[in-house]
GROMACS .gro file of C-alpha atoms in nm:
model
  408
    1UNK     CA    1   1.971   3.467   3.105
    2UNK     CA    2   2.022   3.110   3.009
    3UNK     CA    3   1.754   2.887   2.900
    4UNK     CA    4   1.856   2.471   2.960
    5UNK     CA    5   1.526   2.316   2.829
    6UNK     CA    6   1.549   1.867   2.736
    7UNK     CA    7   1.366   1.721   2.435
    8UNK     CA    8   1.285   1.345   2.538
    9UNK     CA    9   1.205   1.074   2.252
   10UNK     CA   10   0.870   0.900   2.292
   11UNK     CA   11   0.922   0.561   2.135
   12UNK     CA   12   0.954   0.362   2.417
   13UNK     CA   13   0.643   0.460   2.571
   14UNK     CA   14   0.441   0.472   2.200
   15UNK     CA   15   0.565   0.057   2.096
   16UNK     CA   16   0.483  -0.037   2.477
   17UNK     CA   17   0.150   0.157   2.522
   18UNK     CA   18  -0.003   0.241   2.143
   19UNK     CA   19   0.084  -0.098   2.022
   20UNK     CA   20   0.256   0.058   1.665
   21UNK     CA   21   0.462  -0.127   1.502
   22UNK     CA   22   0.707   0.156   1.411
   23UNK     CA   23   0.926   0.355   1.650
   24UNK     CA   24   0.681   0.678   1.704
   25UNK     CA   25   0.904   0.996   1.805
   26UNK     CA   26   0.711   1.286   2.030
   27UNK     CA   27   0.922   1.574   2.140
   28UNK     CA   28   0.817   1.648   2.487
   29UNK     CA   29   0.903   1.970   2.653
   30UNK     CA   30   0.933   1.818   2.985
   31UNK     CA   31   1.167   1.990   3.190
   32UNK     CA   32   1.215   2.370   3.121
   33UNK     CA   33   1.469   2.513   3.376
   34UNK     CA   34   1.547   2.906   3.444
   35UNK     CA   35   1.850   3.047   3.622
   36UNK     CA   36   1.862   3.433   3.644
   37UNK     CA   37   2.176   3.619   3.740
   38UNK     CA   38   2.401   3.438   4.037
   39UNK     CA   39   2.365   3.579   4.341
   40UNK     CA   40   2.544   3.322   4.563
   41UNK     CA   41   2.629   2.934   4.543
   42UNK     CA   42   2.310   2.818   4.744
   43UNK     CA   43   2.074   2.946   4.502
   44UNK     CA   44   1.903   2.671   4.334
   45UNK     CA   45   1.733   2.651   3.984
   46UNK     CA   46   1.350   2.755   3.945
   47UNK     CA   47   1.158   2.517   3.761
   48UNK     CA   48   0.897   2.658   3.504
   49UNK     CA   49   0.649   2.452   3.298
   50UNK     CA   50   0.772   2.120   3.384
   51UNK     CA   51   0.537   1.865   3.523
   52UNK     CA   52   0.218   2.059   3.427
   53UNK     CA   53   0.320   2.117   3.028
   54UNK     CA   54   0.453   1.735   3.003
   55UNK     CA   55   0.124   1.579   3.164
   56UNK     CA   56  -0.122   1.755   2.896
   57UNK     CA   57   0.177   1.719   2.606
   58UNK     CA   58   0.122   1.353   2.717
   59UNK     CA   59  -0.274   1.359   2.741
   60UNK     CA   60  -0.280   1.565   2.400
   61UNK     CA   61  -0.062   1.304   2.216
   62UNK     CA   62  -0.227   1.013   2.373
   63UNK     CA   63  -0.551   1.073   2.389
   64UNK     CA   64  -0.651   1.301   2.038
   65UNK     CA   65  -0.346   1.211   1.864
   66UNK     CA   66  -0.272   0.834   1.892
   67UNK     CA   67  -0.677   0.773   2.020
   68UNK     CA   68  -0.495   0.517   2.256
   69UNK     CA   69  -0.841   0.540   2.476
   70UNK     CA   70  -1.054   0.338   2.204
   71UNK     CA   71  -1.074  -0.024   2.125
   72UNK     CA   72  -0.954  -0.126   1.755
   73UNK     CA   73  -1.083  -0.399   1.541
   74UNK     CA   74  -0.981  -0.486   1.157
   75UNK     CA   75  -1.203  -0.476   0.830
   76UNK     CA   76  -1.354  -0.792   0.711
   77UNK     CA   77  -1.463  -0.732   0.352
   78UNK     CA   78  -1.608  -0.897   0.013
   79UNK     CA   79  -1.603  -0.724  -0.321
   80UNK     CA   80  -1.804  -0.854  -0.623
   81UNK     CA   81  -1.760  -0.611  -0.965
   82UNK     CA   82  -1.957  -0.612  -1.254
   83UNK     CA   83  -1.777  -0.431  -1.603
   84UNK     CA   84  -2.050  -0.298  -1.877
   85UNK     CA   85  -1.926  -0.186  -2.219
   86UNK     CA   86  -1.883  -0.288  -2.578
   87UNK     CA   87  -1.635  -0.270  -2.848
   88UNK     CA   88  -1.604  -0.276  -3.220
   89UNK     CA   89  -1.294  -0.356  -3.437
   90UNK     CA   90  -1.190  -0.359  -3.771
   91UNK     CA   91  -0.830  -0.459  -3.848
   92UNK     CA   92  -0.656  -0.606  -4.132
   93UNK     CA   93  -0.548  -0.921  -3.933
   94UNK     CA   94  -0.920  -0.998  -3.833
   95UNK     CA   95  -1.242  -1.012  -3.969
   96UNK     CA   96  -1.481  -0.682  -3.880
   97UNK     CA   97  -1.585  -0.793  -3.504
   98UNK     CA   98  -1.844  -0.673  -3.198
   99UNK     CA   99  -1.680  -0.732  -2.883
  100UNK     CA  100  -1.883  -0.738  -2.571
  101UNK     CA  101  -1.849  -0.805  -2.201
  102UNK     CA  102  -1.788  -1.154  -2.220
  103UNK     CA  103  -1.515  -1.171  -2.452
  104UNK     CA  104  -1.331  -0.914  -2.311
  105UNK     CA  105  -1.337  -0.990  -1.903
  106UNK     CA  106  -1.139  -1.268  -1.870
  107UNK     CA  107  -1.240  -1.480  -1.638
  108UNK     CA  108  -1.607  -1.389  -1.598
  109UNK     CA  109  -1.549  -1.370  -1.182
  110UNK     CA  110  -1.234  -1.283  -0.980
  111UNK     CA  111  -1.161  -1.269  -0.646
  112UNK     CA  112  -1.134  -0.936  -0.556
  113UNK     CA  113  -0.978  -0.878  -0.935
  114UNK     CA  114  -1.110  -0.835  -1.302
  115UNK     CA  115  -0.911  -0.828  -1.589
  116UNK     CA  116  -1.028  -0.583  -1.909
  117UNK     CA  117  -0.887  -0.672  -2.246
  118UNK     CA  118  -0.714  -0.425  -2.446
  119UNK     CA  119  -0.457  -0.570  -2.704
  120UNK     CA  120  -0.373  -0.888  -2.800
  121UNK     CA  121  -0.222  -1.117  -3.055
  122UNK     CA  122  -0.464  -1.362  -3.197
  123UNK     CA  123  -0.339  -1.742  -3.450
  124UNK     CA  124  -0.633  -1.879  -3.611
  125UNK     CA  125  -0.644  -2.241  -3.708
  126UNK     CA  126  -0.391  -2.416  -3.490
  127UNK     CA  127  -0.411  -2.802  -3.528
  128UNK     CA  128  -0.144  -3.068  -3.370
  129UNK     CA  129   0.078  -3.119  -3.648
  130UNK     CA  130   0.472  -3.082  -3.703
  131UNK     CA  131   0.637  -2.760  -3.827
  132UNK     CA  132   0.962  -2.544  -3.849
  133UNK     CA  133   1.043  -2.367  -3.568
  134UNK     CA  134   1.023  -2.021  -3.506
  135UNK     CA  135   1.425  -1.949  -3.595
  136UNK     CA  136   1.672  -1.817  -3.373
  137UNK     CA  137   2.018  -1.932  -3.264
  138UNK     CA  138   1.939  -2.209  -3.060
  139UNK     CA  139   1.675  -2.367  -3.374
  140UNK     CA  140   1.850  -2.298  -3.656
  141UNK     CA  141   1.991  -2.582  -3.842
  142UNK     CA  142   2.228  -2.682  -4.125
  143UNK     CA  143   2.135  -3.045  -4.162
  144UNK     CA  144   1.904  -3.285  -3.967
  145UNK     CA  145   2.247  -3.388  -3.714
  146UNK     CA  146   2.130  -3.027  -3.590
  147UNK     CA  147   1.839  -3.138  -3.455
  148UNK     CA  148   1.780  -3.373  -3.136
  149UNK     CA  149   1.514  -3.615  -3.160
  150UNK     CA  150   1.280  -3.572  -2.865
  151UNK     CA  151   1.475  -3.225  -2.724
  152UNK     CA  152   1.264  -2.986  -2.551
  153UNK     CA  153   1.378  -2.632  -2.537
  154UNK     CA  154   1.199  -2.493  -2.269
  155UNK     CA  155   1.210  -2.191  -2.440
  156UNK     CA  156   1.107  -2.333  -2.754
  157UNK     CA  157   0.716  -2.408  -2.890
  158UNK     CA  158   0.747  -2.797  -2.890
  159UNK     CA  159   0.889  -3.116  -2.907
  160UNK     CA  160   1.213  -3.189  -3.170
  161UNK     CA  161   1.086  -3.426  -3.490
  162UNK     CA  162   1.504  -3.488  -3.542
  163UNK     CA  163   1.440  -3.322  -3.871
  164UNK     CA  164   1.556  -2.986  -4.006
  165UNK     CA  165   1.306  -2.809  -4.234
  166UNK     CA  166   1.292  -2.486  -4.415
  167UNK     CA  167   1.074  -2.240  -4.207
  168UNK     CA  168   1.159  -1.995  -4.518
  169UNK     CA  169   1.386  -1.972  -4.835
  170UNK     CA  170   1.668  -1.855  -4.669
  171UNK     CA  171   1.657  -2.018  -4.335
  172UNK     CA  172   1.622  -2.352  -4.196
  173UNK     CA  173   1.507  -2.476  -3.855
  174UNK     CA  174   1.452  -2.753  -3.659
  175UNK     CA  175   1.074  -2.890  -3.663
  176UNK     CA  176   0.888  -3.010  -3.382
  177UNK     CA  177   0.578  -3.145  -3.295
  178UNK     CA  178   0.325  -2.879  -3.184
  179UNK     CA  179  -0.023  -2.659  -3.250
  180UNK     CA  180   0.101  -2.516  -3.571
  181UNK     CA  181   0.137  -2.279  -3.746
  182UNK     CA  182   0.288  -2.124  -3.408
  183UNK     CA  183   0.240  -1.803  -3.281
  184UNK     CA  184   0.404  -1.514  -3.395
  185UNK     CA  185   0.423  -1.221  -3.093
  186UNK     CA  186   0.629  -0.999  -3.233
  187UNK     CA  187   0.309  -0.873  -3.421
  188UNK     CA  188   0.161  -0.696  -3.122
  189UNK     CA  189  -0.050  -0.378  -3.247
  190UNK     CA  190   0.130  -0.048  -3.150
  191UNK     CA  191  -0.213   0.081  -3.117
  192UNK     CA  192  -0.428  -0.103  -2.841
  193UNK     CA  193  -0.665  -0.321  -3.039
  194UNK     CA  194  -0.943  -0.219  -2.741
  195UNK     CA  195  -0.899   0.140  -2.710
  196UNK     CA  196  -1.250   0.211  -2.666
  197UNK     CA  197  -1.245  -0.001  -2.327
  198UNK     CA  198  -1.102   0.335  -2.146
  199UNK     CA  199  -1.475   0.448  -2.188
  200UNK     CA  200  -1.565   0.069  -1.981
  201UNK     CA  201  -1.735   0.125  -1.659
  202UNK     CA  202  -1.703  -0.083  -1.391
  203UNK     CA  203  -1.953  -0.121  -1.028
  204UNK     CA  204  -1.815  -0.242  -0.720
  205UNK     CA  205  -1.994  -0.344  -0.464
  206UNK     CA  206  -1.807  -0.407  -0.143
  207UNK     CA  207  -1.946  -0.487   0.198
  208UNK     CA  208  -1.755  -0.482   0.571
  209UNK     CA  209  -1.756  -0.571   0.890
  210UNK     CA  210  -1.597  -0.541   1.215
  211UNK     CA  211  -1.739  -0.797   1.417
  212UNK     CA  212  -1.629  -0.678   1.759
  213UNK     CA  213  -1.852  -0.380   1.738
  214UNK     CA  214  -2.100  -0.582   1.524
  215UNK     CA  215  -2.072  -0.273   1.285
  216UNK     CA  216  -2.180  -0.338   0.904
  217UNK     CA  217  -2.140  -0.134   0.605
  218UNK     CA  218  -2.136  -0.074   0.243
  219UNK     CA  219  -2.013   0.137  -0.030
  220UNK     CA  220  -2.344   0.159  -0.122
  221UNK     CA  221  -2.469   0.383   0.086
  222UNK     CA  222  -2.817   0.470   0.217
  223UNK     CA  223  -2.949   0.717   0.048
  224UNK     CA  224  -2.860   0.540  -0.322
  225UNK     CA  225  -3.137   0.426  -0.495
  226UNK     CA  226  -3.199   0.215  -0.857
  227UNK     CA  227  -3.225   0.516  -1.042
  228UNK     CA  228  -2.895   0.721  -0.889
  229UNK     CA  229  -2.675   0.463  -1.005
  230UNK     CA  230  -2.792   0.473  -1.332
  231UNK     CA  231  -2.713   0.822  -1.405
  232UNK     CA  232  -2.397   0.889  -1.157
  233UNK     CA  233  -2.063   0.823  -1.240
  234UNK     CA  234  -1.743   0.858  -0.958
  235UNK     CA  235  -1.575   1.184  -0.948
  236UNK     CA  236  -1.394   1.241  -0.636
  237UNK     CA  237  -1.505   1.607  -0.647
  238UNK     CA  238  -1.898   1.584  -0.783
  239UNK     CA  239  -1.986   1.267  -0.708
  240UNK     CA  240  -1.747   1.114  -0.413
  241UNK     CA  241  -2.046   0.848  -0.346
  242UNK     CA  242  -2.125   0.699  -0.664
  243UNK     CA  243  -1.980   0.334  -0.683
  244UNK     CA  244  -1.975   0.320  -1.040
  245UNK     CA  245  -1.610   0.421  -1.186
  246UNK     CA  246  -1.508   0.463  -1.528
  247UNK     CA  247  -1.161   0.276  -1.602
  248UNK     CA  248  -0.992   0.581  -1.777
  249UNK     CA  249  -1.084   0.820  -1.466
  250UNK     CA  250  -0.939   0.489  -1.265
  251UNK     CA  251  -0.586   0.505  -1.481
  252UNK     CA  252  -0.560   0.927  -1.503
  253UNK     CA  253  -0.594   0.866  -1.098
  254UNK     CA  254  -0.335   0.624  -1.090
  255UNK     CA  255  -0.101   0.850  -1.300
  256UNK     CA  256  -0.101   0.718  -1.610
  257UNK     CA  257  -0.219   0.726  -1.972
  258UNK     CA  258  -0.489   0.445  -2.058
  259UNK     CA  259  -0.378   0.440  -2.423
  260UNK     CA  260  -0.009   0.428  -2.364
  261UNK     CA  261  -0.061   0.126  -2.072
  262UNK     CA  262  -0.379  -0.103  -2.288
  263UNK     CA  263  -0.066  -0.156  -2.494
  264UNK     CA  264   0.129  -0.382  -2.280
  265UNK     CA  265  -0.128  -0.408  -1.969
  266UNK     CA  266  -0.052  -0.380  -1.670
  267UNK     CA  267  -0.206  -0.395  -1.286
  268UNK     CA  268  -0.336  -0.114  -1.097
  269UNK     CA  269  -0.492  -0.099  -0.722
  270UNK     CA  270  -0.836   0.048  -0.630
  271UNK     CA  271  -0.806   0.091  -0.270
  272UNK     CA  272  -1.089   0.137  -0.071
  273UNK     CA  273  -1.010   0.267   0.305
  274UNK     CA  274  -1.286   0.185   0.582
  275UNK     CA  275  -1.065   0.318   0.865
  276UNK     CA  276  -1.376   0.441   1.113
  277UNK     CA  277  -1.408   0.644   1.406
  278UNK     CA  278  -1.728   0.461   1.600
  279UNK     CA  279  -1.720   0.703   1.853
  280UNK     CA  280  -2.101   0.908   1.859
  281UNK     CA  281  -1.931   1.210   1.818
  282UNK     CA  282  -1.677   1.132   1.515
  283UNK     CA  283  -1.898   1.137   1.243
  284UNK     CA  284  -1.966   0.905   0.986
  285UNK     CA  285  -1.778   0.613   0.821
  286UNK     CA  286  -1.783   0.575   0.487
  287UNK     CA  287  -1.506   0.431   0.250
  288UNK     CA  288  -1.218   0.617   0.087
  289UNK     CA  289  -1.130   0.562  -0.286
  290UNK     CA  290  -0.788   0.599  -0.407
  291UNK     CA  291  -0.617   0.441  -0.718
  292UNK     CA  292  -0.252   0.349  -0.789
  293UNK     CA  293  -0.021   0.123  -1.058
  294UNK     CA  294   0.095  -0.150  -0.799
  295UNK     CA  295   0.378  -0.327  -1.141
  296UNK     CA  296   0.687  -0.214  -1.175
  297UNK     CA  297   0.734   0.040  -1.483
  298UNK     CA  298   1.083   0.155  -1.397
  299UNK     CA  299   1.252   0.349  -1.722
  300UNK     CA  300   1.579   0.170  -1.667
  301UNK     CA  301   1.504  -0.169  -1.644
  302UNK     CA  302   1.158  -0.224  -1.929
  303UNK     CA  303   1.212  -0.619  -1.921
  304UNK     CA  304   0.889  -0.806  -1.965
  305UNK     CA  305   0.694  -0.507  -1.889
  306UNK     CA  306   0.285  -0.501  -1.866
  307UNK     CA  307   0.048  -0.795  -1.826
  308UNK     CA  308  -0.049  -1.081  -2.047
  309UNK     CA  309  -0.133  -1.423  -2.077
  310UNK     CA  310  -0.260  -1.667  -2.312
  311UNK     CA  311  -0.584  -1.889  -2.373
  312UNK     CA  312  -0.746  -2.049  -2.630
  313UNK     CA  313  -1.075  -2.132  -2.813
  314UNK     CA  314  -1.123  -2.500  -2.930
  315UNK     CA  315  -1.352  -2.679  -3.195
  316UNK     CA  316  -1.403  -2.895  -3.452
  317UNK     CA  317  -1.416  -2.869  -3.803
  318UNK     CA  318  -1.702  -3.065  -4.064
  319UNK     CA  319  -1.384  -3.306  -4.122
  320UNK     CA  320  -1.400  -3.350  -3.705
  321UNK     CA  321  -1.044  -3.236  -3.689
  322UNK     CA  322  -0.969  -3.055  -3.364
  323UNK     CA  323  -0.832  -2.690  -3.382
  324UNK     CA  324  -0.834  -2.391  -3.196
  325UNK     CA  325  -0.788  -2.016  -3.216
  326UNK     CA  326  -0.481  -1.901  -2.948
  327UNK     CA  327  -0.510  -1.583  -2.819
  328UNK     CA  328  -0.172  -1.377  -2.644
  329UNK     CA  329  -0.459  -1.136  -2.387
  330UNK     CA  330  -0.298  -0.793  -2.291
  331UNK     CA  331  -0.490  -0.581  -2.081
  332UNK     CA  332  -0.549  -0.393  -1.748
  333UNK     CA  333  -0.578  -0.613  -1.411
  334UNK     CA  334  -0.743  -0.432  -1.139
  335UNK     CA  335  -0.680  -0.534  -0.757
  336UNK     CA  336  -0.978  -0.417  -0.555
  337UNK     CA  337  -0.778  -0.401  -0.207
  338UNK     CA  338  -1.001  -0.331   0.118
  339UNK     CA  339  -0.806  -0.214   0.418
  340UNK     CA  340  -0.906  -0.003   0.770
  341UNK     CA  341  -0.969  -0.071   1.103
  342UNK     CA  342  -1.229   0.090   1.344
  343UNK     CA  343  -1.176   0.229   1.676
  344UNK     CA  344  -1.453   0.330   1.995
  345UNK     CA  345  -1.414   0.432   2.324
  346UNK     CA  346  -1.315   0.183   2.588
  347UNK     CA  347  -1.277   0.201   2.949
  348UNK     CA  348  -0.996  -0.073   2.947
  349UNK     CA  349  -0.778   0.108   2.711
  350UNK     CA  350  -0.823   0.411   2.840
  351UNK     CA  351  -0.708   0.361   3.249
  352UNK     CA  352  -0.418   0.097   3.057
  353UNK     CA  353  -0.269   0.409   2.870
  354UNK     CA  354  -0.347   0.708   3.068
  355UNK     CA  355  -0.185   0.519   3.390
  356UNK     CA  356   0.107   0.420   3.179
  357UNK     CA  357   0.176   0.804   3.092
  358UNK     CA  358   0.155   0.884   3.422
  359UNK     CA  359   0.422   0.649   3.523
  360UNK     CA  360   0.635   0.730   3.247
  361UNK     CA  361   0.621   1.093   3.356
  362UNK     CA  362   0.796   0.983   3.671
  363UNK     CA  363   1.113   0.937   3.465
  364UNK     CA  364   1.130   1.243   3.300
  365UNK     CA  365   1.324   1.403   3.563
  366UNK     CA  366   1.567   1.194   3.576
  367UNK     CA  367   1.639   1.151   3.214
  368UNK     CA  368   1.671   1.547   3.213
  369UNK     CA  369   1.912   1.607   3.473
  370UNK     CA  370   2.121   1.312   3.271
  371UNK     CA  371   2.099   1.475   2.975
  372UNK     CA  372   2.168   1.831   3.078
  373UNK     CA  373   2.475   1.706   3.290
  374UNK     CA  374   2.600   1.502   3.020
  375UNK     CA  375   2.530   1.695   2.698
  376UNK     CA  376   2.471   2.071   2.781
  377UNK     CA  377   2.772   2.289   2.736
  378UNK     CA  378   2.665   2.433   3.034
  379UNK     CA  379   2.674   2.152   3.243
  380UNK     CA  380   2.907   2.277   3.510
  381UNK     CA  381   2.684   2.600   3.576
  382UNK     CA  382   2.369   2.370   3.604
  383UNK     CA  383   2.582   2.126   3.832
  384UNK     CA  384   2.700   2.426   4.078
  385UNK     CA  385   2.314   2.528   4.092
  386UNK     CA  386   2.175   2.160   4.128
  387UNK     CA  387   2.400   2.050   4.431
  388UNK     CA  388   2.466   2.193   4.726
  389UNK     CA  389   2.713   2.105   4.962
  390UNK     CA  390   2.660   2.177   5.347
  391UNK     CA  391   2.933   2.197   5.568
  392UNK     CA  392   2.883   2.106   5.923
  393UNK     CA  393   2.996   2.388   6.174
  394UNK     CA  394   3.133   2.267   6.574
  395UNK     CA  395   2.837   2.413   6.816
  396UNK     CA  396   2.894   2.651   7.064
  397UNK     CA  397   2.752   2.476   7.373
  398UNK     CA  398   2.908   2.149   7.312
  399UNK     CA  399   3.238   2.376   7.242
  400UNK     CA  400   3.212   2.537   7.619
  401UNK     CA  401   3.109   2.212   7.826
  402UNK     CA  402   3.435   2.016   7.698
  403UNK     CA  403   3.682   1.936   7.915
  404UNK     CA  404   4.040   1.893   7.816
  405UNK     CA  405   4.241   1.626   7.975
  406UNK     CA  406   4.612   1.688   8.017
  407UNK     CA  407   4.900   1.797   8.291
  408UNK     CA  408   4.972   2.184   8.331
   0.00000   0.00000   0.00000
């Protein structure tokens, strides 16, 4: 008994009909045919499961798979976040000092982003003056011929005097006009200077809309209340609701260890998914948390790795001599990134897509025999089966009533 059955790829139909951008593939048992032992060369094949199984293969994929019978619309959303805390540090290279929210979010408001501090490199005093710089091969200097009046290296801290100096006893470099004395990164604490922030909690409050089902929503939910979100912190499996996250629940999510990444910084995604079935009986919509490092930390190539920046603090001294305090920020920036789209039933959709898998069904058969004839080994046995050739055979009457014409 030999079974010839044809698997047919579906992306055509799924770019043309579901609107996806990627080539969808459905394997479609469409045409199932059965030949039992030859009994003579005019039998012909028995078809079994063919038009029947395809149409509700076709229904099933369309309709509860791909939901090609509802109308879509994308997410419109705002996020505003709000970080509470504090911090205390006591280091050698800094006087004992309380650090609260607003020295360590930086800036105060973000769009759709907040940045936590959690190690940095801090040079007191700076005033515009002239000093050595920082040496390495491109500064260091034998004599003042060394040194380019008015060069700047872009790599450099500031603007060549002409003059070599001694930055120390055994090494002289070229000075420049800058905010001296310059900054000195290499001291960057192996230990995040912040550590405590992994106990930092952070609200978000997002809302959405779609606005061609005049749907709106928020992460927020109903039944929250003052005192709830005072007490409840987000776990995703005590407390899935609670819009109040803490950031080293945020980083173990992610993958990662908050002490070994408030080293260097880096910037990690809270993604909140409002994809919604609006259909009555679906369910509810509410958003779906999940967390992720969006920089690149590959092991094989660590060059400028984590997240940092630098800003200062400016004022005057009794004298009325302008200085500031530069600070080299590393820390954790967090993308809040909204994404989903909503679907409900419509009657457009619906006869669009149901009457273009009915008309694509039409073509099944003929793809099939194609395929079996062309790529079945046993081609030539389905062949014999499929066509039949009649032969025409003289009839009697018409044989009797002719009349010969010649001479005897």
């Amino acid at each position: 008994m030999i079974l010839l059955c044809f698997a047919l790829p579906w992306n055509s139909y799924a770019t043309l009909c579901l609107g996806v951008p990627a080539v969808i593939f459905m394997i479609l048992p469409s045409s199932c045919l059965h030949f039992g032992p030859i009994q003579n060369h005019n039998r012909t094949p028995t078809k079994i499961s063919g038009s029947s199984s395809s149409w509700w293969h076709c229904m099933w994929y369309v309709c509860v798979v791909q939901k090609a019978y509802q109308e879509r619309d994308s997410v419109i959303s705002t996020v505003t976040t709000k970080v509470k805390g504090f911090a205390f540090t006591n280091v050698s290279d800094m006087e004992l000092r309380f650090w609260d929210v607003a020295d360590y979010i930086i800036p105060p408001q973000g769009d759709k982003t907040f940045f936590v501090l959690t190690n940095l490199v801090m040079t007191p005093g700076q005033t515009q003056s002239r000093c050595a710089e920082l040496p390495n091969p491109s500064t260091t200097c034998a004599d003042d011929c060394d040194c380019i009046e008015g060069y700047n290296d872009p790599s450099g801290n500031g603007i060549r005097t002409g003059l070599c100096e001694n930055y120390s006893s055994i090494v002289k470099t070229c000075e420049v006009l800058s905010w001296c004395p310059l900054e000195l990164d290499t001291k960057l604490p192996k230990r995040a200077l912040l550590a405590a922030a992994e106990n930092f909690t952070v609200l978000i409050k997002n809302s959405i809309t779609y606005p061609k089902f005049n749907i709106h929503k928020k992460n927020i939910l109903p039944h929250i209340n003052s005192s709830y979100l005072n007490t409840c912190e987000f776990s995703r499996k005590t407390d899935p609701d609670c819009p109040i996250f803490r950031l080293r629940y945020i980083v173990s999510e992610a993958g990662e260890d908050f002490q070994d990444m408030a080293v260097k910084g880096g910037v990690l995604g809270i993604l909140i998914d409002w994809s919604c079935d609006l259909d009555w009986w679906a369910g509810k919509c509410h958003p779906k948390y999940t967390f992720r490092r969006l920089d690149n930390t590959h092991l094989f190539n660590d060059v400028a790795p984590g997240y940092n920046f630098r800003f200062a603090k400016y004022y005057k001294t009794p004298k009325g001599e302008e200085q500031r305090t530069l600070f080299k920020a590393y820390g954790i920036r967090f993308e809040v990134i909204v994404f989903g789209t909503a679907g409900k039933f419509g009657i457009v959709p619906t006869i669009v897509n149901v009457g273009a898998a009915l008309s694509f069904l039409s073509l099944v058969p003929m793809v099939a025999d194609w395929f079996i004839l062309t790529c079945m080994k046993k081609r030539d046995l389905y062949s014999r089966q499929k066509v039949t050739y009649l032969v025409e055979e003289p009839e009697k009457e018409s044989t009797s009533m002719s009349t010969t014409y010649g001479t005897q």
